[in-house]
Amino acid sequence: MSREFVYIEELARHTGERVTLQGWLAQKRSSGKVKFLVLRDGTGYLQCVAFARDVPAELFESCDRVPLESSIRVRGAVRADDRAPGGFELALDSLEVLHAAEEFPIQPKEHGVDFLFENRHLYLRSRTPQAVLRVRHEVVRACRDFFNDRGFVLIDSPQLTPAACEGTTTLFETDYFGERAYLTQSGQLYLEPACMAFGRVYCFGPTFRAEKSKTRRHLTEFWMVEPEVAFLELDGLCELAEQFVSHVVARVLERCVEPLKWLERDTSKLESIRPPCPRTRYDEAAVILTSAAAQEKMREAGAPPFEHGGDFGAFDESLLTTDLDRPLLVTHWPAAIKAFYMQPAPDDPSRVLGLDMLAPEGYGEIIGGSQRVHDHDLLLERIRQHDLPVEPFRWYLDIRKYGTVPHSGFGMGIERCVTWLCGISHLREAIPYPRQIHRIYP
């Protein structure tokens, strides 16, 4: 497809040339005999400069009249300038307004969080959400490249399911032509049969949890990447998780220099992320969390006290990773607080071969996974113990009848990973249009 204009990201190849660009007016300012217009085209920002002595009076005066966020087409000579955004500026000699915008609701001043997310469709034009979503874009690319390059096959798991992956209390229920169906919590159950066909598989898509939580770590709709591997046991799963996260971090550090700089992310805290990561069993972590020193810190922070046998809270996860420069892998969790499909530990059936990866800097769990139960009768028993109906899981039990093997997998929430890598405070910033218990607009 031919085009007569260039993108801002291409300007290095056009230094000294006269080019045409088009985009939106992001900023403007005037300084006596010079006007500055900042063009945004989706690939970058470009300062366009008009000197009164060099351009017609009509063009010079029109620079003041163009409303912010108007779509414009500009033409001029490209010149290198280290002081300008992106290292280049345009000596403006032509300005065409394609559409004069109304007064833009988001102005260069402080706005409340609710206002910005009520206007998320417009706030996406701002530098901060653009920086975060460029990191997200690279995270997604890195995830796909990691698995594709290692021979994994992409399997698209369904979003509508007849069965719960982790119990029905956090499921969105819907009527499916007179039958009960749910929006999926995970693609895992459908990946397990696929890994018996292809050996190494993964899925990537949206998942849904009707959890009535207002914390900064929860969304009702979020995206997960989930690998599943036949003949893989817990130790191999831990190694896969380490390699995977290290790959994603390295890719973001390499390709998202400018977005991370805009976000003022201290990238030195990410540069040490590489295998091996520290590992601990749940019971060892529980000893730390039930110590007098840890309990005192919980009281000072107003956090609920940790009880041995219970799940980790956000503050508990932060305590465990405070002094670490790499993610912490926690394994061998109490069976009572984990999902029905997790394989019991051979040395203690009260513990399962589960894995949680906790990010450093207090960002908490970014990966959850396990070795799966591969014995038919044991899985049937676990389904009944969890008070789940057997019939919807009949197909899931089938794969334990025909050449069953040990297999393992995990899921990584994209938003949790992006939040950590960007150094931001809330998952709602890490997805284009967040869905929370009080927010479904826009």
Short mmCIF file of C-alpha atoms in Angstrom, two decimals:
data_model
loop_
_atom_site.label_atom_id
_atom_site.label_comp_id
_atom_site.label_asym_id
_atom_site.label_seq_id
_atom_site.Cartn_x
_atom_site.Cartn_y
_atom_site.Cartn_z
CA MET A 1 0.00 0.00 0.00
CA SER A 2 1.50 3.33 -1.01
CA ARG A 3 1.26 6.42 1.18
CA GLU A 4 2.41 10.02 0.86
CA PHE A 5 3.20 10.61 4.54
CA VAL A 6 5.70 9.21 7.03
CA TYR A 7 5.37 8.17 10.66
CA ILE A 8 7.26 9.88 13.46
CA GLU A 9 9.14 6.67 14.26
CA GLU A 10 10.62 6.77 10.73
CA LEU A 11 12.10 10.27 10.91
CA ALA A 12 15.69 9.11 11.42
CA ARG A 13 15.65 8.00 7.77
CA HIS A 14 14.41 11.40 6.59
CA THR A 15 16.74 13.89 8.28
CA GLY A 16 17.13 16.93 6.05
CA GLU A 17 14.16 15.97 3.89
CA ARG A 18 10.79 17.67 3.52
CA VAL A 19 8.03 15.30 4.67
CA THR A 20 4.33 15.14 5.44
CA LEU A 21 2.98 13.74 8.72
CA GLN A 22 -0.51 13.45 10.15
CA GLY A 23 -1.86 12.85 13.62
CA TRP A 24 -3.29 14.80 16.55
CA LEU A 25 -2.25 18.01 18.28
CA ALA A 26 -1.04 16.89 21.72
CA GLN A 27 0.42 20.17 23.00
CA LYS A 28 1.03 23.73 21.87
CA ARG A 29 2.83 26.77 23.21
CA SER A 30 3.98 30.16 22.03
CA SER A 31 7.13 32.12 22.77
CA GLY A 32 7.04 35.50 21.09
CA LYS A 33 8.12 35.02 17.51
CA VAL A 34 8.03 31.22 17.58
CA LYS A 35 5.19 28.71 17.87
CA PHE A 36 5.54 25.11 19.02
CA LEU A 37 3.05 22.39 18.09
CA VAL A 38 3.56 18.83 19.35
CA LEU A 39 2.17 16.21 16.98
CA ARG A 40 1.23 12.71 18.16
CA ASP A 41 0.65 10.00 15.57
CA GLY A 42 0.66 6.79 17.63
CA THR A 43 4.31 6.02 16.93
CA GLY A 44 5.78 8.96 18.82
CA TYR A 45 5.74 12.69 19.47
CA LEU A 46 7.20 15.38 17.21
CA GLN A 47 7.80 19.04 17.94
CA CYS A 48 6.82 21.24 15.01
CA VAL A 49 8.35 24.72 15.04
CA ALA A 50 7.14 27.82 13.20
CA PHE A 51 9.21 31.03 13.25
CA ALA A 52 7.41 34.24 12.40
CA ARG A 53 10.22 35.26 10.07
CA ASP A 54 10.10 31.99 8.10
CA VAL A 55 6.38 31.29 7.52
CA PRO A 56 3.40 33.24 6.19
CA ALA A 57 1.59 35.35 8.80
CA GLU A 58 -1.62 33.35 8.29
CA LEU A 59 0.13 30.07 9.09
CA PHE A 60 1.89 31.58 12.10
CA GLU A 61 -1.37 32.90 13.56
CA SER A 62 -3.32 29.71 12.83
CA CYS A 63 -1.03 27.77 15.17
CA ASP A 64 -2.75 29.45 18.13
CA ARG A 65 -6.26 28.73 16.87
CA VAL A 66 -6.00 24.92 16.51
CA PRO A 67 -7.71 23.21 19.50
CA LEU A 68 -5.87 20.45 21.35
CA GLU A 69 -6.53 16.94 20.02
CA SER A 70 -7.56 18.22 16.61
CA SER A 71 -6.49 15.94 13.78
CA ILE A 72 -3.94 17.73 11.61
CA ARG A 73 -1.62 17.25 8.66
CA VAL A 74 1.76 19.03 8.72
CA ARG A 75 4.59 19.43 6.29
CA GLY A 76 8.14 20.67 6.69
CA ALA A 77 11.83 19.84 6.87
CA VAL A 78 13.11 17.27 9.37
CA ARG A 79 16.11 18.21 11.47
CA ALA A 80 17.87 16.45 14.31
CA ASP A 81 17.65 18.15 17.71
CA ASP A 82 18.61 16.34 20.91
CA ARG A 83 16.52 18.77 22.96
CA ALA A 84 13.28 17.88 21.13
CA PRO A 85 10.99 14.96 22.02
CA GLY A 86 12.26 11.92 20.12
CA GLY A 87 15.43 13.72 19.01
CA PHE A 88 13.90 15.42 15.94
CA GLU A 89 11.81 18.45 15.13
CA LEU A 90 9.97 19.70 12.07
CA ALA A 91 10.49 23.16 10.59
CA LEU A 92 6.83 23.77 9.85
CA ASP A 93 5.81 25.25 6.49
CA SER A 94 2.31 23.80 6.08
CA LEU A 95 -0.54 23.11 8.54
CA GLU A 96 -3.91 21.61 7.59
CA VAL A 97 -6.65 21.03 10.16
CA LEU A 98 -8.50 17.84 9.25
CA HIS A 99 -10.95 18.14 12.14
CA ALA A 100 -11.07 20.89 14.76
CA ALA A 101 -11.73 19.18 18.10
CA GLU A 102 -14.17 20.39 20.70
CA GLU A 103 -12.67 21.44 24.04
CA PHE A 104 -10.87 18.32 25.24
CA PRO A 105 -12.07 17.13 28.69
CA ILE A 106 -8.60 16.05 29.85
CA GLN A 107 -6.44 19.11 30.33
CA PRO A 108 -2.81 19.43 31.49
CA LYS A 109 -3.76 19.55 35.17
CA GLU A 110 -4.57 17.15 38.00
CA HIS A 111 -7.69 15.00 37.47
CA GLY A 112 -9.25 12.51 39.88
CA VAL A 113 -8.94 8.78 39.25
CA ASP A 114 -12.69 8.34 38.75
CA PHE A 115 -12.76 11.12 36.17
CA LEU A 116 -9.87 9.63 34.21
CA PHE A 117 -11.42 6.16 34.12
CA GLU A 118 -14.87 7.48 33.27
CA ASN A 119 -13.07 9.06 30.30
CA ARG A 120 -10.75 6.13 29.67
CA HIS A 121 -11.57 6.21 25.96
CA LEU A 122 -9.98 9.68 25.82
CA TYR A 123 -7.37 9.21 28.55
CA LEU A 124 -5.73 6.56 26.36
CA ARG A 125 -4.30 9.48 24.36
CA SER A 126 -2.19 10.59 27.33
CA ARG A 127 1.47 9.70 27.80
CA THR A 128 1.16 7.58 30.95
CA PRO A 129 -1.49 5.09 29.78
CA GLN A 130 0.26 4.90 26.41
CA ALA A 131 3.53 4.01 28.12
CA VAL A 132 1.86 1.30 30.22
CA LEU A 133 0.03 -0.20 27.27
CA ARG A 134 3.19 -0.26 25.14
CA VAL A 135 4.79 -2.32 27.90
CA ARG A 136 1.71 -4.56 27.90
CA HIS A 137 2.00 -4.95 24.13
CA GLU A 138 5.61 -6.10 24.48
CA VAL A 139 4.75 -8.46 27.34
CA VAL A 140 2.13 -10.12 25.14
CA ARG A 141 4.58 -10.44 22.24
CA ALA A 142 7.23 -11.87 24.55
CA CYS A 143 4.80 -14.46 25.94
CA ARG A 144 3.84 -15.68 22.50
CA ASP A 145 7.43 -15.72 21.26
CA PHE A 146 8.63 -17.68 24.29
CA PHE A 147 6.17 -20.52 23.77
CA ASN A 148 6.14 -20.47 19.97
CA ASP A 149 9.93 -20.65 19.83
CA ARG A 150 9.91 -23.69 22.14
CA GLY A 151 7.49 -25.79 20.12
CA PHE A 152 4.31 -25.10 22.10
CA VAL A 153 1.04 -25.23 20.15
CA LEU A 154 -1.55 -22.51 20.71
CA ILE A 155 -4.91 -23.95 21.77
CA ASP A 156 -7.85 -21.53 22.02
CA SER A 157 -9.82 -22.60 25.08
CA PRO A 158 -13.54 -21.74 25.13
CA GLN A 159 -14.83 -18.75 27.09
CA LEU A 160 -18.17 -20.43 27.83
CA THR A 161 -17.90 -23.58 29.93
CA PRO A 162 -20.25 -26.01 31.68
CA ALA A 163 -17.89 -26.55 34.64
CA ALA A 164 -15.99 -24.54 37.21
CA CYS A 165 -12.23 -24.63 37.39
CA GLU A 166 -11.98 -23.52 41.02
CA GLY A 167 -15.52 -23.65 42.43
CA THR A 168 -18.64 -21.75 41.41
CA THR A 169 -18.60 -18.91 43.98
CA THR A 170 -16.53 -16.61 41.77
CA LEU A 171 -18.09 -17.48 38.41
CA PHE A 172 -20.23 -15.34 36.15
CA GLU A 173 -23.24 -17.53 35.33
CA THR A 174 -25.19 -17.18 32.10
CA ASP A 175 -28.12 -18.91 30.40
CA TYR A 176 -26.94 -21.02 27.49
CA PHE A 177 -30.13 -21.83 25.56
CA GLY A 178 -31.82 -23.12 28.69
CA GLU A 179 -28.70 -24.65 30.22
CA ARG A 180 -26.43 -23.21 32.88
CA ALA A 181 -23.03 -22.04 31.62
CA TYR A 182 -20.18 -19.93 33.01
CA LEU A 183 -17.64 -17.44 31.76
CA THR A 184 -14.31 -19.17 32.14
CA GLN A 185 -11.95 -18.62 35.06
CA SER A 186 -9.12 -20.35 33.19
CA GLY A 187 -8.40 -22.25 30.02
CA GLN A 188 -6.54 -24.93 31.95
CA LEU A 189 -9.12 -27.71 31.97
CA TYR A 190 -9.30 -27.61 28.17
CA LEU A 191 -5.54 -27.42 27.80
CA GLU A 192 -4.99 -30.67 29.67
CA PRO A 193 -6.63 -32.86 26.97
CA ALA A 194 -4.73 -30.86 24.34
CA CYS A 195 -1.37 -31.50 25.98
CA MET A 196 -2.09 -35.23 25.73
CA ALA A 197 -2.45 -34.67 21.98
CA PHE A 198 0.37 -32.18 21.32
CA GLY A 199 2.68 -32.57 24.32
CA ARG A 200 3.26 -28.82 24.88
CA VAL A 201 0.42 -26.33 24.52
CA TYR A 202 -0.66 -22.92 25.71
CA CYS A 203 -3.70 -20.68 25.59
CA PHE A 204 -3.95 -16.92 25.77
CA GLY A 205 -7.16 -15.05 26.36
CA PRO A 206 -9.55 -13.25 28.70
CA THR A 207 -10.74 -14.83 31.94
CA PHE A 208 -13.46 -13.75 34.34
CA ARG A 209 -13.91 -13.86 38.11
CA ALA A 210 -16.99 -12.60 39.94
CA GLU A 211 -14.95 -11.89 43.04
CA LYS A 212 -16.36 -8.97 45.02
CA SER A 213 -12.98 -7.45 45.75
CA LYS A 214 -12.00 -3.80 45.57
CA THR A 215 -8.26 -4.27 46.11
CA ARG A 216 -5.65 -2.93 43.72
CA ARG A 217 -4.80 -6.53 42.71
CA HIS A 218 -8.18 -7.59 41.36
CA LEU A 219 -10.15 -7.16 38.15
CA THR A 220 -13.29 -9.02 37.08
CA GLU A 221 -11.98 -9.43 33.53
CA PHE A 222 -8.30 -10.02 32.91
CA TRP A 223 -6.00 -11.82 30.50
CA MET A 224 -3.97 -14.94 31.18
CA VAL A 225 -1.34 -16.94 29.36
CA GLU A 226 -1.38 -20.60 30.38
CA PRO A 227 1.05 -23.35 29.30
CA GLU A 228 0.41 -27.06 29.92
CA VAL A 229 3.05 -29.74 29.40
CA ALA A 230 2.80 -33.54 29.36
CA PHE A 231 5.41 -35.56 31.31
CA LEU A 232 6.30 -32.44 33.33
CA GLU A 233 6.45 -32.57 37.12
CA LEU A 234 6.79 -29.84 39.74
CA ASP A 235 10.54 -29.23 39.52
CA GLY A 236 10.35 -28.86 35.74
CA LEU A 237 7.36 -26.55 36.12
CA CYS A 238 9.35 -24.28 38.45
CA GLU A 239 12.17 -24.13 35.89
CA LEU A 240 9.74 -23.30 33.10
CA ALA A 241 8.21 -20.47 35.16
CA GLU A 242 11.65 -19.03 35.95
CA GLN A 243 12.75 -19.11 32.33
CA PHE A 244 9.47 -17.66 31.12
CA VAL A 245 9.37 -14.68 33.49
CA SER A 246 13.06 -13.95 32.93
CA HIS A 247 12.45 -13.90 29.16
CA VAL A 248 9.53 -11.48 29.49
CA VAL A 249 11.46 -9.13 31.78
CA ALA A 250 14.53 -9.12 29.50
CA ARG A 251 12.36 -8.36 26.45
CA VAL A 252 10.66 -5.41 28.16
CA LEU A 253 13.98 -4.00 29.35
CA GLU A 254 15.33 -4.26 25.82
CA ARG A 255 12.39 -2.85 23.87
CA CYS A 256 10.52 -0.54 26.25
CA VAL A 257 13.27 1.86 27.28
CA GLU A 258 11.29 5.02 26.55
CA PRO A 259 7.97 3.89 28.11
CA LEU A 260 9.77 2.78 31.28
CA LYS A 261 11.67 6.07 31.40
CA TRP A 262 8.42 8.03 31.10
CA LEU A 263 6.95 5.97 33.96
CA GLU A 264 10.09 6.69 36.01
CA ARG A 265 10.56 2.96 36.58
CA ASP A 266 13.74 2.02 38.44
CA THR A 267 14.87 -0.61 35.96
CA SER A 268 17.83 -1.63 38.13
CA LYS A 269 15.32 -3.59 40.19
CA LEU A 270 14.42 -5.66 37.11
CA GLU A 271 17.90 -6.26 35.73
CA SER A 272 18.68 -9.07 38.21
CA ILE A 273 15.63 -11.13 37.18
CA ARG A 274 17.10 -14.38 35.86
CA PRO A 275 17.12 -18.06 36.85
CA PRO A 276 17.48 -19.54 39.34
CA CYS A 277 14.91 -17.91 41.59
CA PRO A 278 14.73 -18.62 45.33
CA ARG A 279 12.30 -21.36 46.33
CA THR A 280 10.57 -22.26 49.57
CA ARG A 281 7.83 -24.59 50.70
CA TYR A 282 4.63 -23.21 52.16
CA ASP A 283 5.42 -24.50 55.65
CA GLU A 284 8.82 -22.80 55.61
CA ALA A 285 7.21 -19.53 54.54
CA ALA A 286 4.59 -19.96 57.25
CA VAL A 287 7.31 -20.13 59.92
CA ILE A 288 8.51 -16.70 58.78
CA LEU A 289 5.00 -15.24 58.73
CA THR A 290 4.08 -16.56 62.19
CA SER A 291 7.27 -15.24 63.80
CA ALA A 292 6.93 -12.53 66.41
CA ALA A 293 8.70 -10.00 64.18
CA ALA A 294 6.37 -10.63 61.23
CA GLN A 295 3.25 -10.57 63.39
CA GLU A 296 4.33 -7.21 64.83
CA LYS A 297 4.78 -5.77 61.33
CA MET A 298 1.27 -6.97 60.45
CA ARG A 299 -0.16 -5.22 63.50
CA GLU A 300 1.69 -2.00 62.70
CA ALA A 301 0.41 -2.09 59.11
CA GLY A 302 -3.14 -2.92 60.16
CA ALA A 303 -2.96 -6.14 58.12
CA PRO A 304 -4.82 -9.27 59.25
CA PRO A 305 -2.59 -11.73 61.12
CA PHE A 306 -1.42 -14.74 59.15
CA GLU A 307 -2.54 -18.16 60.39
CA HIS A 308 -0.68 -21.33 59.44
CA GLY A 309 -2.85 -23.23 56.99
CA GLY A 310 -4.41 -20.15 55.45
CA ASP A 311 -3.68 -18.44 52.15
CA PHE A 312 -1.26 -15.53 51.88
CA GLY A 313 -2.61 -12.01 51.94
CA ALA A 314 -1.05 -9.09 50.08
CA PHE A 315 0.96 -8.00 53.12
CA ASP A 316 2.15 -11.56 53.73
CA GLU A 317 3.46 -11.79 50.16
CA SER A 318 5.24 -8.46 50.59
CA LEU A 319 6.94 -9.63 53.80
CA LEU A 320 8.23 -12.77 52.11
CA THR A 321 9.80 -10.86 49.21
CA THR A 322 11.04 -7.69 50.96
CA ASP A 323 14.70 -8.64 50.86
CA LEU A 324 14.66 -10.43 47.50
CA ASP A 325 15.77 -9.13 44.12
CA ARG A 326 14.13 -12.00 42.22
CA PRO A 327 10.70 -13.64 42.32
CA LEU A 328 10.07 -16.20 45.06
CA LEU A 329 8.63 -19.63 44.19
CA VAL A 330 6.42 -21.07 46.94
CA THR A 331 5.50 -24.76 46.59
CA HIS A 332 3.79 -27.58 48.55
CA TRP A 333 0.63 -25.74 49.58
CA PRO A 334 -2.08 -27.08 51.94
CA ALA A 335 -4.52 -29.15 49.91
CA ALA A 336 -7.43 -27.62 51.84
CA ILE A 337 -6.93 -24.17 50.29
CA LYS A 338 -6.04 -25.22 46.75
CA ALA A 339 -8.00 -26.45 43.73
CA PHE A 340 -9.24 -30.02 43.32
CA TYR A 341 -6.99 -30.82 40.35
CA MET A 342 -3.64 -30.37 42.13
CA GLN A 343 -1.49 -33.47 42.65
CA PRO A 344 -0.91 -34.43 46.32
CA ALA A 345 2.71 -34.40 47.46
CA PRO A 346 4.04 -37.97 47.66
CA ASP A 347 5.62 -37.37 51.09
CA ASP A 348 2.57 -35.61 52.58
CA PRO A 349 -0.90 -35.94 50.99
CA SER A 350 -2.11 -32.95 53.04
CA ARG A 351 0.08 -30.83 50.77
CA VAL A 352 -0.24 -30.43 47.01
CA LEU A 353 2.42 -29.86 44.34
CA GLY A 354 1.27 -26.32 43.75
CA LEU A 355 3.36 -23.34 42.72
CA ASP A 356 2.91 -19.62 43.35
CA MET A 357 5.48 -17.16 42.03
CA LEU A 358 5.62 -13.94 44.06
CA ALA A 359 7.14 -10.86 42.43
CA PRO A 360 9.58 -8.76 44.45
CA GLU A 361 8.89 -5.17 45.56
CA GLY A 362 5.56 -6.14 47.11
CA TYR A 363 3.74 -6.88 43.83
CA GLY A 364 2.58 -10.31 44.99
CA GLU A 365 1.55 -13.35 43.01
CA ILE A 366 2.10 -13.18 39.26
CA ILE A 367 2.01 -16.93 38.51
CA GLY A 368 -0.07 -19.74 39.92
CA GLY A 369 0.19 -23.36 38.82
CA SER A 370 0.66 -26.98 39.81
CA GLN A 371 1.32 -30.52 38.83
CA ARG A 372 -2.11 -31.97 37.99
CA VAL A 373 -3.76 -35.09 39.35
CA HIS A 374 -3.29 -37.73 36.65
CA ASP A 375 -4.95 -40.69 38.41
CA HIS A 376 -8.62 -41.11 37.44
CA ASP A 377 -9.93 -42.42 40.74
CA LEU A 378 -8.06 -39.85 42.81
CA LEU A 379 -9.35 -37.00 40.64
CA LEU A 380 -12.91 -38.32 40.95
CA GLU A 381 -12.49 -38.41 44.72
CA ARG A 382 -11.16 -34.85 44.78
CA ILE A 383 -14.10 -33.59 42.69
CA ARG A 384 -16.52 -35.10 45.19
CA GLN A 385 -14.56 -33.75 48.16
CA HIS A 386 -14.93 -30.26 46.73
CA ASP A 387 -18.72 -30.75 46.34
CA LEU A 388 -18.53 -30.34 42.59
CA PRO A 389 -20.97 -32.10 40.26
CA VAL A 390 -19.33 -35.06 38.51
CA GLU A 391 -21.24 -34.97 35.21
CA PRO A 392 -19.80 -31.66 33.88
CA PHE A 393 -16.31 -33.10 34.48
CA ARG A 394 -16.91 -36.42 32.72
CA TRP A 395 -14.83 -35.34 29.69
CA TYR A 396 -12.08 -34.05 32.00
CA LEU A 397 -11.95 -37.41 33.76
CA ASP A 398 -11.77 -39.19 30.38
CA ILE A 399 -8.19 -38.12 29.73
CA ARG A 400 -7.14 -40.08 32.83
CA LYS A 401 -8.44 -43.27 31.16
CA TYR A 402 -6.39 -43.29 27.98
CA GLY A 403 -2.64 -43.17 28.50
CA THR A 404 -2.59 -40.81 31.45
CA VAL A 405 0.76 -39.25 32.39
CA PRO A 406 1.99 -36.69 34.93
CA HIS A 407 1.51 -33.19 33.56
CA SER A 408 1.78 -29.64 34.83
CA GLY A 409 0.94 -26.07 33.96
CA PHE A 410 0.56 -22.54 35.25
CA GLY A 411 -1.19 -19.29 34.50
CA MET A 412 0.28 -15.80 34.47
CA GLY A 413 -2.02 -12.80 34.71
CA ILE A 414 -0.90 -10.25 32.13
CA GLU A 415 -2.12 -7.29 34.17
CA ARG A 416 -0.25 -8.40 37.29
CA CYS A 417 2.94 -8.80 35.31
CA VAL A 418 2.55 -5.43 33.58
CA THR A 419 1.77 -3.68 36.88
CA TRP A 420 5.00 -5.04 38.36
CA LEU A 421 7.18 -4.26 35.33
CA CYS A 422 5.84 -0.70 35.07
CA GLY A 423 6.09 -0.07 38.82
CA ILE A 424 2.50 1.19 38.97
CA SER A 425 0.06 0.79 41.83
CA HIS A 426 -3.16 -0.72 40.46
CA LEU A 427 -4.13 -3.39 37.93
CA ARG A 428 -6.77 -1.10 36.42
CA GLU A 429 -3.94 0.89 34.79
CA ALA A 430 -2.53 -2.21 33.06
CA ILE A 431 -5.52 -2.98 30.81
CA PRO A 432 -7.09 -0.73 28.18
CA TYR A 433 -10.63 -0.83 29.62
CA PRO A 434 -10.72 -2.14 33.22
CA ARG A 435 -13.70 -4.09 34.51
CA GLN A 436 -14.25 -3.94 38.27
CA ILE A 437 -17.23 -4.57 40.52
CA HIS A 438 -18.19 -0.88 40.29
CA ARG A 439 -16.96 -0.17 36.75
CA ILE A 440 -18.22 -1.41 33.37
CA TYR A 441 -18.22 2.00 31.58
CA PRO A 442 -16.93 2.84 29.06
#
